[in-house]
PDB file of C-alpha atoms in Angstrom:
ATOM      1  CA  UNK J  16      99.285 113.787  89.570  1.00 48.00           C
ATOM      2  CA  UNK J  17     102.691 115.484  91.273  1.00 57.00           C
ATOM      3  CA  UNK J  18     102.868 114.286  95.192  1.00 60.00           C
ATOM      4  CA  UNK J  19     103.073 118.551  95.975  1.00 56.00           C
ATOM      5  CA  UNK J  20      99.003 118.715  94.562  1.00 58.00           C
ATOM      6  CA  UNK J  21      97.422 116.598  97.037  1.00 57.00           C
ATOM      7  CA  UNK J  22      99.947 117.457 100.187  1.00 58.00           C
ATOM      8  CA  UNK J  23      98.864 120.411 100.167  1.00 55.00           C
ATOM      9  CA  UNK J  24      94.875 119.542 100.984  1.00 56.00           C
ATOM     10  CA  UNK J  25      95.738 118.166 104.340  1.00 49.00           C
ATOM     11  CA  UNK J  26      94.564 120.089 107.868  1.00 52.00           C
ATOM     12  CA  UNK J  27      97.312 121.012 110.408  1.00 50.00           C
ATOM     13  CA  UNK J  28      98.185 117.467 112.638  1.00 45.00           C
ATOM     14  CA  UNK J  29     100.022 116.920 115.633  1.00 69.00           C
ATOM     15  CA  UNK J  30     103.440 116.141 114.329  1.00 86.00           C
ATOM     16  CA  UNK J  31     105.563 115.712 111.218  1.00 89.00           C
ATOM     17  CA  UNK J  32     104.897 112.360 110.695  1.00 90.00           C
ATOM     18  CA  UNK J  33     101.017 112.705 111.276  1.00 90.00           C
ATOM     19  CA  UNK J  34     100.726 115.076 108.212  1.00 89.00           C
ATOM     20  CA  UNK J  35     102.542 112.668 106.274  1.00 90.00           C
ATOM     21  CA  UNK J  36     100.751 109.866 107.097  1.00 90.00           C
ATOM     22  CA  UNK J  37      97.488 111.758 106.956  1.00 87.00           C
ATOM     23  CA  UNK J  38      98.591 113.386 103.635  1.00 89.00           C
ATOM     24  CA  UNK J  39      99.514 109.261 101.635  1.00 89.00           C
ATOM     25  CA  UNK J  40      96.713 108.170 103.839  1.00 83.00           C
ATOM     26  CA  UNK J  41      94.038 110.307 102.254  1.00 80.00           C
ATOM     27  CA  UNK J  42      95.785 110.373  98.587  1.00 83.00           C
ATOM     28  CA  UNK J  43      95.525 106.667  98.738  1.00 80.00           C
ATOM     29  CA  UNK J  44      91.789 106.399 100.222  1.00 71.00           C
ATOM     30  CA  UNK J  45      91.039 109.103  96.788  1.00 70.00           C
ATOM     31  CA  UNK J  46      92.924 107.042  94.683  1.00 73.00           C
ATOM     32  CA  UNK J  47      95.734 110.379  93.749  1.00 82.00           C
ATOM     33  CA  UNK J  48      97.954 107.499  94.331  1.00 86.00           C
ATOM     34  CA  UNK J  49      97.215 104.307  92.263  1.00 82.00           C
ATOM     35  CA  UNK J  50      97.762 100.860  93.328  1.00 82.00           C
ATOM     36  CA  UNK J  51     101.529  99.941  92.165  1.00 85.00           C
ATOM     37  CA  UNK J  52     102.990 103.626  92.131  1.00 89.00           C
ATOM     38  CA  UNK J  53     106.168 104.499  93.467  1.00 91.00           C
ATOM     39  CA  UNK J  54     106.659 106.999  96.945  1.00 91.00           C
ATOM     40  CA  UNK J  55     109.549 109.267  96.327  1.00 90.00           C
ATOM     41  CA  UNK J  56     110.978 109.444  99.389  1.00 89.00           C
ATOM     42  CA  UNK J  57     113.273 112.661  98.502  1.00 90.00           C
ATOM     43  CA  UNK J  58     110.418 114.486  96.723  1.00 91.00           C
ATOM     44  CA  UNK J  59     107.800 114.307  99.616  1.00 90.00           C
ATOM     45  CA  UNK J  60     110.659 115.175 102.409  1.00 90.00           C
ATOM     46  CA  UNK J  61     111.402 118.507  99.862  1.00 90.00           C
ATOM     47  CA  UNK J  62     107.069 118.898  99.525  1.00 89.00           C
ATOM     48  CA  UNK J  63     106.698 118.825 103.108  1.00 89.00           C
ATOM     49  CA  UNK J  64     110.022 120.667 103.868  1.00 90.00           C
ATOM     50  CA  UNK J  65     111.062 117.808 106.715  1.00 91.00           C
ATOM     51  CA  UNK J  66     113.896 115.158 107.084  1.00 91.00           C
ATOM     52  CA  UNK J  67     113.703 111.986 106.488  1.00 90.00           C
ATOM     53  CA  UNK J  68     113.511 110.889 109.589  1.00 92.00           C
ATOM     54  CA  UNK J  69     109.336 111.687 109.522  1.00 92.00           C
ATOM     55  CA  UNK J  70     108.538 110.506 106.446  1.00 93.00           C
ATOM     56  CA  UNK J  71     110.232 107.007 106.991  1.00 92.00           C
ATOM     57  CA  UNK J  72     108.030 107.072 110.907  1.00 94.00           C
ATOM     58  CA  UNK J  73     104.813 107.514 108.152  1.00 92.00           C
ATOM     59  CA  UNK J  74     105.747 105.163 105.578  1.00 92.00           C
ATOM     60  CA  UNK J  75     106.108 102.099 108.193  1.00 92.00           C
ATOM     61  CA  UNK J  76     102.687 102.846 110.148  1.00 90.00           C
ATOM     62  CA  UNK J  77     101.133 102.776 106.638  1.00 89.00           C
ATOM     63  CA  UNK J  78     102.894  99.771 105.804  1.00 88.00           C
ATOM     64  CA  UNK J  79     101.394  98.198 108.923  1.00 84.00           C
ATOM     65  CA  UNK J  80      98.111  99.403 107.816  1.00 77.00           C
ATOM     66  CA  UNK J  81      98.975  97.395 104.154  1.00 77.00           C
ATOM     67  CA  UNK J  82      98.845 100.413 102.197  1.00 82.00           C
ATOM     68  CA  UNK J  83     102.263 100.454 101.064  1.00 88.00           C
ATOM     69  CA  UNK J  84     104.912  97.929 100.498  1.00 87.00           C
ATOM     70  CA  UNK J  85     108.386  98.569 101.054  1.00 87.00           C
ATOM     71  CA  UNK J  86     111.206  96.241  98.714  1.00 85.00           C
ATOM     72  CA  UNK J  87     114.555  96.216  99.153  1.00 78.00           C
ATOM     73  CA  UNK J  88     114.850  97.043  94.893  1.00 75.00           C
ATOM     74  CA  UNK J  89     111.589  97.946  94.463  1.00 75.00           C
ATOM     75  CA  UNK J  90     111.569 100.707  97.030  1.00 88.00           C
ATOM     76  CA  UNK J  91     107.976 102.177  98.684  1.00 91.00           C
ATOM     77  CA  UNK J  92     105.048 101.701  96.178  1.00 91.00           C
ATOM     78  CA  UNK J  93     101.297 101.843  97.249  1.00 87.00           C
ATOM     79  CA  UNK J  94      99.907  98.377  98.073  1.00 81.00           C
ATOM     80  CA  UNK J  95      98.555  96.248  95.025  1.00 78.00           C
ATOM     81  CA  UNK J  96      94.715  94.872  95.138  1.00 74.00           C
ATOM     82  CA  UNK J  97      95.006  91.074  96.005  1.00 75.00           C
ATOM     83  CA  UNK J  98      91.257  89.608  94.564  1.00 77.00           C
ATOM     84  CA  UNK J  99      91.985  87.215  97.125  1.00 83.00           C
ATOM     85  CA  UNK J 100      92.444  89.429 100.345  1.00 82.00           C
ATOM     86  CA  UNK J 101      89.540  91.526  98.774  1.00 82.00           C
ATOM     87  CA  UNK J 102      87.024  88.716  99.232  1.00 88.00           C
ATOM     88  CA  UNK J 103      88.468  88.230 102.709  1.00 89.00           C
ATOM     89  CA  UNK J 104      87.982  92.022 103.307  1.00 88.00           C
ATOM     90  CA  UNK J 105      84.316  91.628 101.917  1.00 91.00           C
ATOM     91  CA  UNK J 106      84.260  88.675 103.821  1.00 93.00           C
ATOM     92  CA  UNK J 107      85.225  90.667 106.831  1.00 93.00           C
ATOM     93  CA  UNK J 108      82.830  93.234 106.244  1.00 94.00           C
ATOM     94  CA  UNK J 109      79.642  91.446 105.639  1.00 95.00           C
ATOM     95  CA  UNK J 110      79.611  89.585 109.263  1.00 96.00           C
ATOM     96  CA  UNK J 111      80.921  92.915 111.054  1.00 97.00           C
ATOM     97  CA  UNK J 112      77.984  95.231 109.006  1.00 97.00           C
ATOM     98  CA  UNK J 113      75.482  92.474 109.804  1.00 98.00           C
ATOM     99  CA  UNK J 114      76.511  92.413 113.907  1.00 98.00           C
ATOM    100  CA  UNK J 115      76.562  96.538 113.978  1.00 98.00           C
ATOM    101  CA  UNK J 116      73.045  96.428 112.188  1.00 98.00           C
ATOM    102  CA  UNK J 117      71.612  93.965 114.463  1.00 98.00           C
ATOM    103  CA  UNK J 118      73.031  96.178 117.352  1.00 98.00           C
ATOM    104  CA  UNK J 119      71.772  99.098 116.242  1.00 98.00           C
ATOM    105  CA  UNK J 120      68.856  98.417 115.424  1.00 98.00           C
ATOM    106  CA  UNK J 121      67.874  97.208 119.284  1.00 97.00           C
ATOM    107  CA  UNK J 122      69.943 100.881 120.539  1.00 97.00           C
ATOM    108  CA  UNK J 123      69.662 103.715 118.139  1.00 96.00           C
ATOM    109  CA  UNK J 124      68.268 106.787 118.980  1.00 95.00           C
ATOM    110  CA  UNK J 125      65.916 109.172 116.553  1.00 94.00           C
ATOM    111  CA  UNK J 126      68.777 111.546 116.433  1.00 94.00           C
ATOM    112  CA  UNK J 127      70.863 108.830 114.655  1.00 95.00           C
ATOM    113  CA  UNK J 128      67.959 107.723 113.307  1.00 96.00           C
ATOM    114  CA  UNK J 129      67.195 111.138 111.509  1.00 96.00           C
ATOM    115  CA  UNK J 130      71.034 111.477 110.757  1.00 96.00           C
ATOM    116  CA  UNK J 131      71.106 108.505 108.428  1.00 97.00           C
ATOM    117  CA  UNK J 132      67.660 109.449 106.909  1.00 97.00           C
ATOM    118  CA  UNK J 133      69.139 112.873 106.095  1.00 97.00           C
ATOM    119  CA  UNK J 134      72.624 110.966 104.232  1.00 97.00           C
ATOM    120  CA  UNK J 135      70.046 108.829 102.125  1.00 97.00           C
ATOM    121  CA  UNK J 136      68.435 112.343 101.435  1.00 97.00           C
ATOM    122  CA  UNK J 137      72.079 113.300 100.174  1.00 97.00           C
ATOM    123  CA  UNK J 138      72.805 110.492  98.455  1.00 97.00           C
ATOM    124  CA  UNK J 139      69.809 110.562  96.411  1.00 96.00           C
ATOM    125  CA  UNK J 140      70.053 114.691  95.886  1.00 96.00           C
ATOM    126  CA  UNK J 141      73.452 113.754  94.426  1.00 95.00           C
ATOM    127  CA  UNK J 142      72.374 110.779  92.736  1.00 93.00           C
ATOM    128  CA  UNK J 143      69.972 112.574  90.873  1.00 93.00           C
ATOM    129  CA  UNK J 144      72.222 115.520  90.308  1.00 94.00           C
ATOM    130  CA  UNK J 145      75.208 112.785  88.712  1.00 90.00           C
ATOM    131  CA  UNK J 146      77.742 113.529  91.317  1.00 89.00           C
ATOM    132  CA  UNK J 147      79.106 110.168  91.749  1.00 84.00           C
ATOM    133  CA  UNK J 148      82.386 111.403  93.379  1.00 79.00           C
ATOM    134  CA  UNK J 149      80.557 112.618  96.508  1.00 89.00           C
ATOM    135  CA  UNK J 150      78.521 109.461  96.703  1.00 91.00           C
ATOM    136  CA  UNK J 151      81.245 107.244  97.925  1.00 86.00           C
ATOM    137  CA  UNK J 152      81.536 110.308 100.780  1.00 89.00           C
ATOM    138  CA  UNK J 153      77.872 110.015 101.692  1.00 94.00           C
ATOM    139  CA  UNK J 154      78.561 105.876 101.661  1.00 94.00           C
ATOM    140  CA  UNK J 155      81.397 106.430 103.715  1.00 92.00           C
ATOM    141  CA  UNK J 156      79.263 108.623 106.251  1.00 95.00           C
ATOM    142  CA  UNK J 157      76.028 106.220 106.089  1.00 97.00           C
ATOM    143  CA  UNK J 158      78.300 103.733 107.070  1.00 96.00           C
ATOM    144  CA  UNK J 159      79.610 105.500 110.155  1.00 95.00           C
ATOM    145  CA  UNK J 160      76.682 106.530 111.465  1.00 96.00           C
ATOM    146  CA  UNK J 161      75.461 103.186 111.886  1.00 97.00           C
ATOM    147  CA  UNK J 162      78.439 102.274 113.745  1.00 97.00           C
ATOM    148  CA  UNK J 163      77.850 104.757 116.013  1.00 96.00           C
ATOM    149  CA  UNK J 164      74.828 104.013 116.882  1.00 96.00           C
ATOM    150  CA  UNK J 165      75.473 100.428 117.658  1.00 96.00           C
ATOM    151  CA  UNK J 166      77.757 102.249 120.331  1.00 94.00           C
ATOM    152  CA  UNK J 167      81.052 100.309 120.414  1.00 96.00           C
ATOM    153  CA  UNK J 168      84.349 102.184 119.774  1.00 95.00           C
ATOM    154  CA  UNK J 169      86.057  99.314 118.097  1.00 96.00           C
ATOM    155  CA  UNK J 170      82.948  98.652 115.742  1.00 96.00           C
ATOM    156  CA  UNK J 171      83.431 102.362 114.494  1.00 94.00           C
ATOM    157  CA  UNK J 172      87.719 101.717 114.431  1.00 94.00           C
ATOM    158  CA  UNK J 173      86.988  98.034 112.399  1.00 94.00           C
ATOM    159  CA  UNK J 174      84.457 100.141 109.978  1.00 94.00           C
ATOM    160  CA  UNK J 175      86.360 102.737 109.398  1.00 90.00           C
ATOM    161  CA  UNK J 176      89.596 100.207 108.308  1.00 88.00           C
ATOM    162  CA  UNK J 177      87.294  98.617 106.062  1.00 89.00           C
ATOM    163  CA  UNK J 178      85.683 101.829 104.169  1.00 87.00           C
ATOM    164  CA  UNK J 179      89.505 102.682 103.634  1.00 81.00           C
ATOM    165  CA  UNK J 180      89.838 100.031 102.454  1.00 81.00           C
ATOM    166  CA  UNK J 181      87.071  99.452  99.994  1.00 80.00           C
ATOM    167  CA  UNK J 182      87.736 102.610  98.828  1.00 75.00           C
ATOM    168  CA  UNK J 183      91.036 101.836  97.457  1.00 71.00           C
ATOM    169  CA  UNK J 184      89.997  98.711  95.724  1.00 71.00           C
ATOM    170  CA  UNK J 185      87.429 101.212  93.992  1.00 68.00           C
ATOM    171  CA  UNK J 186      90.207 102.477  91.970  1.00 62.00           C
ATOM    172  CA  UNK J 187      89.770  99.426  90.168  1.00 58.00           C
ATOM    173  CA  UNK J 188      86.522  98.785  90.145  1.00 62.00           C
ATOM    174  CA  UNK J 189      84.733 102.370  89.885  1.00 68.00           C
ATOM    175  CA  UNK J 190      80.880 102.591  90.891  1.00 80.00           C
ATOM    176  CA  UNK J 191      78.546 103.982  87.548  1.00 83.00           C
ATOM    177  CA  UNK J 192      75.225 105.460  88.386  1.00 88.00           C
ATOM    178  CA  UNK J 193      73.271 102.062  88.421  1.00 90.00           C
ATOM    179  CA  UNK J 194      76.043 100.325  91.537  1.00 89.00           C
ATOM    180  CA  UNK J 195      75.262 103.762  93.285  1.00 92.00           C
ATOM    181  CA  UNK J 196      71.279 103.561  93.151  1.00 94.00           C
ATOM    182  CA  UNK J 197      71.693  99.528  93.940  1.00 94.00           C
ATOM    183  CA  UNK J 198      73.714 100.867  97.458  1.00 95.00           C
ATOM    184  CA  UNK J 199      71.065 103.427  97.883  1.00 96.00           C
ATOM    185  CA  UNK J 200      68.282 101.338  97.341  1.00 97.00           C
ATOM    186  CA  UNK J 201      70.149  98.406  99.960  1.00 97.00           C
ATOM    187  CA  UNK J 202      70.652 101.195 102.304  1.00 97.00           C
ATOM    188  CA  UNK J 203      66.816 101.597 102.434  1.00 97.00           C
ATOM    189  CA  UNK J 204      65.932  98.280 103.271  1.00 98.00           C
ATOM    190  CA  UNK J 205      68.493  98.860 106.131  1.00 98.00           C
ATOM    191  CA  UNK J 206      66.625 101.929 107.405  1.00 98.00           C
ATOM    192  CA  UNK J 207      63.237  99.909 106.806  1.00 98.00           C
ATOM    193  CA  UNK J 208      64.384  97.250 109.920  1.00 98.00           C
ATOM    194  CA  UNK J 209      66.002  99.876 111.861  1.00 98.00           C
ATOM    195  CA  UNK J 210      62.923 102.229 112.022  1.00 97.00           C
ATOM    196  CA  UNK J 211      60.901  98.610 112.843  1.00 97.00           C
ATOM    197  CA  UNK J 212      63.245  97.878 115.629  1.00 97.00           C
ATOM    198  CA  UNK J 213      64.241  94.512 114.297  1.00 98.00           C
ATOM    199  CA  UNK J 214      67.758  93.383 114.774  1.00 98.00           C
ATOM    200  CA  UNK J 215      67.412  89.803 112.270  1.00 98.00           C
ATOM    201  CA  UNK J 216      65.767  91.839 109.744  1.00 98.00           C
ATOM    202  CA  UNK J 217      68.663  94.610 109.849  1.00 98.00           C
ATOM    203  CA  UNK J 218      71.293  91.906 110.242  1.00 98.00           C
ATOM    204  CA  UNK J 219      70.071  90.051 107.013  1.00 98.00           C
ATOM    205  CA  UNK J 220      70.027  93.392 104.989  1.00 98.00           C
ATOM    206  CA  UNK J 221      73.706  94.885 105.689  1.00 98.00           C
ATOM    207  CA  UNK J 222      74.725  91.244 104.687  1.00 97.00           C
ATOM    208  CA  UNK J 223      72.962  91.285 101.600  1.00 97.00           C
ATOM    209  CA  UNK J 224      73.729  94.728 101.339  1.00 96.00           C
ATOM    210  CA  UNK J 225      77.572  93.669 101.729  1.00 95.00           C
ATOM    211  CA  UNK J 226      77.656  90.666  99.170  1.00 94.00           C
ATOM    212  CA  UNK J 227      76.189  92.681  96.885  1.00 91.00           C
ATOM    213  CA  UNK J 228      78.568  95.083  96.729  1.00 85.00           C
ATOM    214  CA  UNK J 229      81.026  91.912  96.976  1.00 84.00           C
ATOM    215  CA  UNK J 230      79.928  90.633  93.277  1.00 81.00           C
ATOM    216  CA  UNK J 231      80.397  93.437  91.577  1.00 72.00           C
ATOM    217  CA  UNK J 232      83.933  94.899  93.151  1.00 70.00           C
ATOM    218  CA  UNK J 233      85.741  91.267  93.065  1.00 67.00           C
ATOM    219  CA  UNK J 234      83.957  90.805  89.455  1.00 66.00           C
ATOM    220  CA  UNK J 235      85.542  94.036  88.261  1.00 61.00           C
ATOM    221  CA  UNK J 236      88.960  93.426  89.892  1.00 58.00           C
ATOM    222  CA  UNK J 237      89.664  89.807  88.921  1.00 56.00           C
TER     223      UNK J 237
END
């Protein structure tokens, strides 16, 4: 897919370099750029009708984010999955998903509590209906929302890293209908000790919830 296809999805940012970086960002995250292919520096400073000088500013906070790698012969390519660093980022994820769900479920309100009924809802609807694509949207969102309601900024800045994450090394390892009604079905058992008030029971289920996920991405990958 030509660089121009995707650019041209992105909102209106701040600056130059934020629609850049929001622009590789996203195409990344939706897997329009594959792990391995090569940025063209020339080609996105014509798409964008900009200098270079933005588009070098985006590459190297994306770089910092490990989404792209920049060699001296190689040039800018998007990052590679390392099975390694993916069980780290699993790793990662399971003790941080565990803390937020034991947080929230001793703070969340019914208004949180009725937004992440209404995603399962969603996630079910489009389950049901076979649209797989939106369901790692919905996952995405689930995932959020129980950040929020565990009420710490960085919890919500650490989850959203990871989701971007995970997301990329789906490209690799894409979810079929049964992965999607194992997350749905995980996310229940979630809701279950969150509606119960019971921050050990919640804790244990976004682990399990976590590993699961864990077997069957690092599986695929490696």
């Amino acid at each position: 897919m030509g660089q121009g296809s995707w650019a041209e999805r992105i909102p209106a940012v701040k600056s130059k370099a934020d629609l850049v970086y929001e622009s590789l960002h996203n195409a990344i995250a939706q897997g329009d750029l594959k792990p391995g292919e090569r940025i063209n520096m020339d080609e996105l400073a014509r798409t964008f009708g900009i200098s270079k000088i933005p588009i070098r500013e985006a590459v190297k906070r994306l770089e910092s984010d490990g989404l792209l790698d920049s060699r001296v012969h190689a040039g800018v390519t998007v990052a590679s999955v390392d099975v390694t660093e993916m069980r780290g980022v699993f790793l990662a994820r399971e003790a941080i998903e565990a803390l937020i769900a034991s947080i929230a479920a001793e703070r969340i309100d019914g208004t949180r509590l009725g937004g992440l009924e209404g995603v399962q809802h969603a996630m079910r609807g489009a389950l049901d209906a076979g649209e797989l694509v939106r369901m790692a949207e919905l996952n995405s969102r689930f995932h959020r929302v129980l950040a929020e309601a565990a009420g710490y900024r960085v919890l919500g800045e650490l989850t959203e890293q990871l989701l971007l994450t995970i997301r990329r090394y789906r490209i690799t390892a894409p979810m079929g209908d049964r992965d999607w009604r194992s997350v749905v079905d995980e996310h229940d058992v979630i809701m279950d000790a969150l509606r119960r008030r019971d921050p050990e029971a919640a804790a244990d289920a976004a682990r399990a919830h976590i590993s699961s996920q864990a077997v069957h991405e690092v599986e695929c990958a490696s």
